[in-house]
Tab-separated table of C-alpha atoms in Angstrom:
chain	number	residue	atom	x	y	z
A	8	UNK	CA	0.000	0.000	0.000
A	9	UNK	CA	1.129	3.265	-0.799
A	10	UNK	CA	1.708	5.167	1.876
A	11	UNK	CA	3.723	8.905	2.868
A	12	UNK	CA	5.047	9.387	6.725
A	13	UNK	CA	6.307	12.734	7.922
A	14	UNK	CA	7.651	13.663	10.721
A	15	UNK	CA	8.289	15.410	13.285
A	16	UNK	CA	4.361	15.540	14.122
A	17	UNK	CA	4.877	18.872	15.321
A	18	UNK	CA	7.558	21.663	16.311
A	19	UNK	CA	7.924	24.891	17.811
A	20	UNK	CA	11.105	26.969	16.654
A	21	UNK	CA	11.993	30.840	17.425
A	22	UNK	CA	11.759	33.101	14.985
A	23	UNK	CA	15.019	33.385	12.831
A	24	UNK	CA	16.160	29.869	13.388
A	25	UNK	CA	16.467	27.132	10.682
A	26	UNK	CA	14.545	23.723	10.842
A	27	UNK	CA	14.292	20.215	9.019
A	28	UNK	CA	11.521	18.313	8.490
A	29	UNK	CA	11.347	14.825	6.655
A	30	UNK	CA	9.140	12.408	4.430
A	31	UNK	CA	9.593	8.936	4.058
A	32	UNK	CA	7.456	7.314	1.471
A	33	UNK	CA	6.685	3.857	0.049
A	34	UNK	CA	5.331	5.223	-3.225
A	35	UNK	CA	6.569	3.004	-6.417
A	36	UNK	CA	6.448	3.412	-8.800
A	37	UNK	CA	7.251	6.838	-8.040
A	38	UNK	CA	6.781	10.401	-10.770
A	39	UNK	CA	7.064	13.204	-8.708
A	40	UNK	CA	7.391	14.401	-4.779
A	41	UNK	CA	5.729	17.984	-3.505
A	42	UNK	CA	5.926	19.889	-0.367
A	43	UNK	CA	2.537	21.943	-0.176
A	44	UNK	CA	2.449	25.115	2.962
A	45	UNK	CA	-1.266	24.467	4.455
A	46	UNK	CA	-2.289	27.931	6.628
A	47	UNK	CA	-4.639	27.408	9.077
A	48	UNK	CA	-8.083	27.997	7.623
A	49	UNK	CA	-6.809	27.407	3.733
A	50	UNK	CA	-5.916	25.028	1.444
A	51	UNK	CA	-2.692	23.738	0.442
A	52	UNK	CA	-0.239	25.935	-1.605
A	53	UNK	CA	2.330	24.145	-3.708
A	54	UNK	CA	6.242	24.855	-2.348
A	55	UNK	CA	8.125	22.609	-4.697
A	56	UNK	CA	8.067	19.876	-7.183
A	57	UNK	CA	10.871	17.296	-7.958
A	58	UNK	CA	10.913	14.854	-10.307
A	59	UNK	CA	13.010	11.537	-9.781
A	60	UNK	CA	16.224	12.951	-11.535
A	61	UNK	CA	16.148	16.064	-8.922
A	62	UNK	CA	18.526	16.021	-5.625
A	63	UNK	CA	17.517	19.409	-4.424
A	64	UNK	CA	15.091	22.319	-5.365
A	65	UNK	CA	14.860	25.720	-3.716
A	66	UNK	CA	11.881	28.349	-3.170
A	67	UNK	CA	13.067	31.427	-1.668
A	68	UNK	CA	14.238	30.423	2.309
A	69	UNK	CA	12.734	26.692	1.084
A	70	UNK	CA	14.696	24.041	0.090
A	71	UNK	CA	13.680	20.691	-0.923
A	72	UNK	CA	15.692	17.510	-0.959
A	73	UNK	CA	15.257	14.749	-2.490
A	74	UNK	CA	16.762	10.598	-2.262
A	75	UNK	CA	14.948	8.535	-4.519
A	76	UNK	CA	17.098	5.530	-3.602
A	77	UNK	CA	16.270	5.587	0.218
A	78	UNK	CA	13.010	6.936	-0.528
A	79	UNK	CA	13.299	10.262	1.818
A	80	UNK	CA	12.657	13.928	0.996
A	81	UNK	CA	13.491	17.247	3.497
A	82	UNK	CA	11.966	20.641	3.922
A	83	UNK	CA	14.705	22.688	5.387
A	84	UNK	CA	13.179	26.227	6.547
A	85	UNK	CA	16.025	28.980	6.634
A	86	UNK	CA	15.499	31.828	8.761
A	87	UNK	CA	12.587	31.144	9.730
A	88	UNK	CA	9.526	34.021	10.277
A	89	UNK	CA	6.294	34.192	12.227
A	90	UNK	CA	4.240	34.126	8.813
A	91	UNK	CA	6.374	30.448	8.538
A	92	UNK	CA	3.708	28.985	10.939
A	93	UNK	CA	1.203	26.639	9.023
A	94	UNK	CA	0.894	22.654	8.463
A	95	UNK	CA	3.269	20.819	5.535
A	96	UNK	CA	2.513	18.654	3.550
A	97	UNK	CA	4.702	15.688	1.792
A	98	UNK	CA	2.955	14.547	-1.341
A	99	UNK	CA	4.204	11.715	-3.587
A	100	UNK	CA	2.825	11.063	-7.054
A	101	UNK	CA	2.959	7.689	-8.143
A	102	UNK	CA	3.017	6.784	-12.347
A	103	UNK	CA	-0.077	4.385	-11.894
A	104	UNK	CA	-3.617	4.986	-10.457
A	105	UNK	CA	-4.610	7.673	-12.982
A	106	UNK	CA	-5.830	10.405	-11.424
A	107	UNK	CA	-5.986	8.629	-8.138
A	108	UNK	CA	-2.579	8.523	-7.814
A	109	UNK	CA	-1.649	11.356	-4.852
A	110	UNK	CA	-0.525	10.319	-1.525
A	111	UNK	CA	-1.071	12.735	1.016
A	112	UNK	CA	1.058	12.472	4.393
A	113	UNK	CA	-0.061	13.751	7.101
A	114	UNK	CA	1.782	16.961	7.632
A	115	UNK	CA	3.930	18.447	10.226
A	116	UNK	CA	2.628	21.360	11.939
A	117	UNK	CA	5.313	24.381	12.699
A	118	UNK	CA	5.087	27.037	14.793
A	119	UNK	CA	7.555	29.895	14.871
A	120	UNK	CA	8.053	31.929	17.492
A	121	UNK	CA	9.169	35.127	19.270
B	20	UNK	CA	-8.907	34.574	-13.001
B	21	UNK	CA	-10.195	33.477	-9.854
B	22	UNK	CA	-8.934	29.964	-9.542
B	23	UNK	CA	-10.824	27.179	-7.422
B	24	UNK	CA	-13.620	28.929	-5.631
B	25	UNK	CA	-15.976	26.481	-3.395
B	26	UNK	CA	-19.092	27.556	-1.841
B	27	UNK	CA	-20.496	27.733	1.231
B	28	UNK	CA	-17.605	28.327	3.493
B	29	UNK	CA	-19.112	27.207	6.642
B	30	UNK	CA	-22.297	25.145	6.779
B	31	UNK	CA	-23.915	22.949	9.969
B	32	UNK	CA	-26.260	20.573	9.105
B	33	UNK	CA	-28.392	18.479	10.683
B	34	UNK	CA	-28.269	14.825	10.789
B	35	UNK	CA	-30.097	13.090	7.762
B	36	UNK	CA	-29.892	16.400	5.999
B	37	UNK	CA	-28.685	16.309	2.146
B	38	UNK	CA	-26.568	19.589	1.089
B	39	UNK	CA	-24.367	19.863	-2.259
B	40	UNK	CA	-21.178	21.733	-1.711
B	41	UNK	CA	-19.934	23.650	-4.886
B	42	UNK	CA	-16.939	23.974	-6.931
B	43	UNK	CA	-15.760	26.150	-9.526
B	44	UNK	CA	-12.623	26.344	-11.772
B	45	UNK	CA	-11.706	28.464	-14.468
B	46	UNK	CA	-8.385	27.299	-15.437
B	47	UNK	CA	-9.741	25.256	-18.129
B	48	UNK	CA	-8.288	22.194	-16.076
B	49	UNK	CA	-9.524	18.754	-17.132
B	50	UNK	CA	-8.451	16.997	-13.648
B	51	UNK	CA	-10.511	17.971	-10.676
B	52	UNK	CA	-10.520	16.401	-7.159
B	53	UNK	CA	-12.839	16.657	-4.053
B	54	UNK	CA	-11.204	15.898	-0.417
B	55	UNK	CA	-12.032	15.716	2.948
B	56	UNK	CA	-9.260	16.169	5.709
B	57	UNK	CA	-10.402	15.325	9.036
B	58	UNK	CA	-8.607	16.966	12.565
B	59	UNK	CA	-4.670	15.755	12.830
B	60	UNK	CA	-5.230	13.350	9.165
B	61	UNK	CA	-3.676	13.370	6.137
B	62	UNK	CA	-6.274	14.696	3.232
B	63	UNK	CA	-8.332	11.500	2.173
B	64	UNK	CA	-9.392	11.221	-1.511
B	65	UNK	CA	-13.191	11.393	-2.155
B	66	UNK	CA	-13.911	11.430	-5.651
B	67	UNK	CA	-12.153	12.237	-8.341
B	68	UNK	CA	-12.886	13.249	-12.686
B	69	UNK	CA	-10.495	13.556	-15.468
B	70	UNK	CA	-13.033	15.972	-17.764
B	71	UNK	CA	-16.870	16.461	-18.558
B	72	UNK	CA	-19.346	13.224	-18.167
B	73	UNK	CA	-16.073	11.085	-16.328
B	74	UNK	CA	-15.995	10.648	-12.307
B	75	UNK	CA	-14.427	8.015	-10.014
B	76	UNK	CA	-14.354	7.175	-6.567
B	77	UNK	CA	-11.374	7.554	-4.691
B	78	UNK	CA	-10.311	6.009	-1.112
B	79	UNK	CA	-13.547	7.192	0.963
B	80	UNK	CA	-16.681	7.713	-1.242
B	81	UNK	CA	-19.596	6.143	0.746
B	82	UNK	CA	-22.019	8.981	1.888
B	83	UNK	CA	-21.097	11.026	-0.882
B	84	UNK	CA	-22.405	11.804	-4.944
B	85	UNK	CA	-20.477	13.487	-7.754
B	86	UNK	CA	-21.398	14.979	-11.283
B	87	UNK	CA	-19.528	17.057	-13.913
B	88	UNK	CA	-21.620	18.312	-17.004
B	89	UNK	CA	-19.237	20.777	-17.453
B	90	UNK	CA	-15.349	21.504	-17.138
B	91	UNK	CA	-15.981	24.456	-14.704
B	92	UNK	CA	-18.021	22.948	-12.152
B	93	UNK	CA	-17.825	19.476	-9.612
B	94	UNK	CA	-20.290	19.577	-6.937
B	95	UNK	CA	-20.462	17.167	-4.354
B	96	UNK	CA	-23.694	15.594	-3.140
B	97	UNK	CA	-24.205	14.578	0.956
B	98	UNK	CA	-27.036	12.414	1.317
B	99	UNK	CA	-28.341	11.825	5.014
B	100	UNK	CA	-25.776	13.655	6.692
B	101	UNK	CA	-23.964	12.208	9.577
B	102	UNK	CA	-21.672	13.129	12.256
B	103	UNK	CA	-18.458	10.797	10.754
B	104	UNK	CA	-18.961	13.563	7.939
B	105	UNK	CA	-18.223	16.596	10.156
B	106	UNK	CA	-14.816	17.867	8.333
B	107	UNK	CA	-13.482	20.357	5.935
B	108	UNK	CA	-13.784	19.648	2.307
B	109	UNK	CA	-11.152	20.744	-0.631
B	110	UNK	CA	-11.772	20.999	-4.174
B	111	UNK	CA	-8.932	20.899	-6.252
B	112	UNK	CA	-7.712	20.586	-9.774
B	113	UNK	CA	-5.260	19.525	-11.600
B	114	UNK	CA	-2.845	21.013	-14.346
B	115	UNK	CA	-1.577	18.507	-16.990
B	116	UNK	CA	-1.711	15.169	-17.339
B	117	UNK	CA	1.322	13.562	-17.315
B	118	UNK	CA	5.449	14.416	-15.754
B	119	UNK	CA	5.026	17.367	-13.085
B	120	UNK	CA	1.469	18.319	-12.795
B	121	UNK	CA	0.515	21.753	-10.894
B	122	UNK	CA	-2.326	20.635	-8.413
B	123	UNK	CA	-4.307	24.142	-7.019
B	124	UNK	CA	-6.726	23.667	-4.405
B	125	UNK	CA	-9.872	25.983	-3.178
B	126	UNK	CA	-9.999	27.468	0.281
B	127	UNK	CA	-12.230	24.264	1.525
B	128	UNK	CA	-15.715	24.172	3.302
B	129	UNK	CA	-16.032	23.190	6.322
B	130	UNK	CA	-18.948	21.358	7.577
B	131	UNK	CA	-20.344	20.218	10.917
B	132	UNK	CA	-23.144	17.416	11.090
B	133	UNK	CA	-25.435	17.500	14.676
């Protein structure tokens, strides 16, 4: 069964500091891996998109990572700010299932603070 | 453009109540996706359509009803409310078809069944 674990569950940080968090998925076969930003209250936004041939992708103070072999991504938040607060979400895309084929995790929720 | 607009924003209902909660795109995008994510859970799949006149179920559909008749629009039909369908629903669609789709979601309804 396909399935997408993040982690930590949840996690406070001040403001300005850096943090990690982490996917692990069992997705195969796999197309494509996004982070999403889910504000309280909203949908989820789209952060980054890699493909199987991508190690790393960046959005401003986001970066993605990417291991296709071990089957792990990272978020890594730089400098992070108050509006940084929100739910992410890991989502992998698998090649099969048509368009039943997204596998949500179930987010980490951050909280920056002063 | 206005994107993925889903009405009403906040609804209670009553149990054995039937409601239809509405979506709207005007991206033009074929793919379009109805969710529910519950408190602390990963976004579970509802149904799903890949253009006009197609639906499919996706990992919970019991309780619920789909139609599109057009590209714009994918409402979603509750039948006898109950309580296990207290949650906030996303609409979302889906840009392209195949390598690194662009998935854009609505701002989600959230509904409480007493």
């Amino acid at each position: 069964k396909n399935q997408v674990e993040q982690s930590p569950q949840s996690l406070i940080i001040l403001e300005g500091k850096n943090c990690t968090l982490q996917c692990n998925y069992t997705v195969s076969p796999f197309s494509n891996l996004r982070w999403y930003k889910q504000d309280t209250g909203r949908g989820p936004v789209s952060l980054t998109i890699m493909t199987f041939s991508e190690n790393t992708k960046s959005n401003g103070r986001y970066t993605a990572t990417l291991d296709a072999d071990t089957k792990q991504s990272s978020l890594h938040i730089t400098a992070s700010q108050l509006s940084d607060s929100a739910s992410y979400i890991c989502v992998v895309s698998g090649l099969t299932g048509g368009g039943n084929k997204l596998t949500f995790g179930t987010g980490t929720q951050l909280k920056v603070e002063l | 453009n206005a994107g993925v607009t889903q009405t009403p924003k906040f609804r209670i209902l009553k149990i054995g109540q039937s409601m239809t909660l509405q979506c709207a795109q005007d991206m033009n995008h074929n793919y379009m996706y109805w969710y529910r994510q519950d408190p602390g859970m990963g976004l579970k799949l509802i149904y799903y359509s890949v253009g006009a006149g197609i639906t499919d179920k996706g990992e919970v559909p019991n309780g619920y009803n789909v139609s599109r008749s057009t590209t714009e629009d994918f409402p979603l039909r509750l039948e006898l409310a109950a309580p296990s369908q207290t949650s906030v629903y996303f609409c979302a669609t889906l840009r392209g078809t195949s390598g690194v789709t662009e998935q854009y979601f609505g701002p989600g309804t959230r509904l409480t069944v007493t």
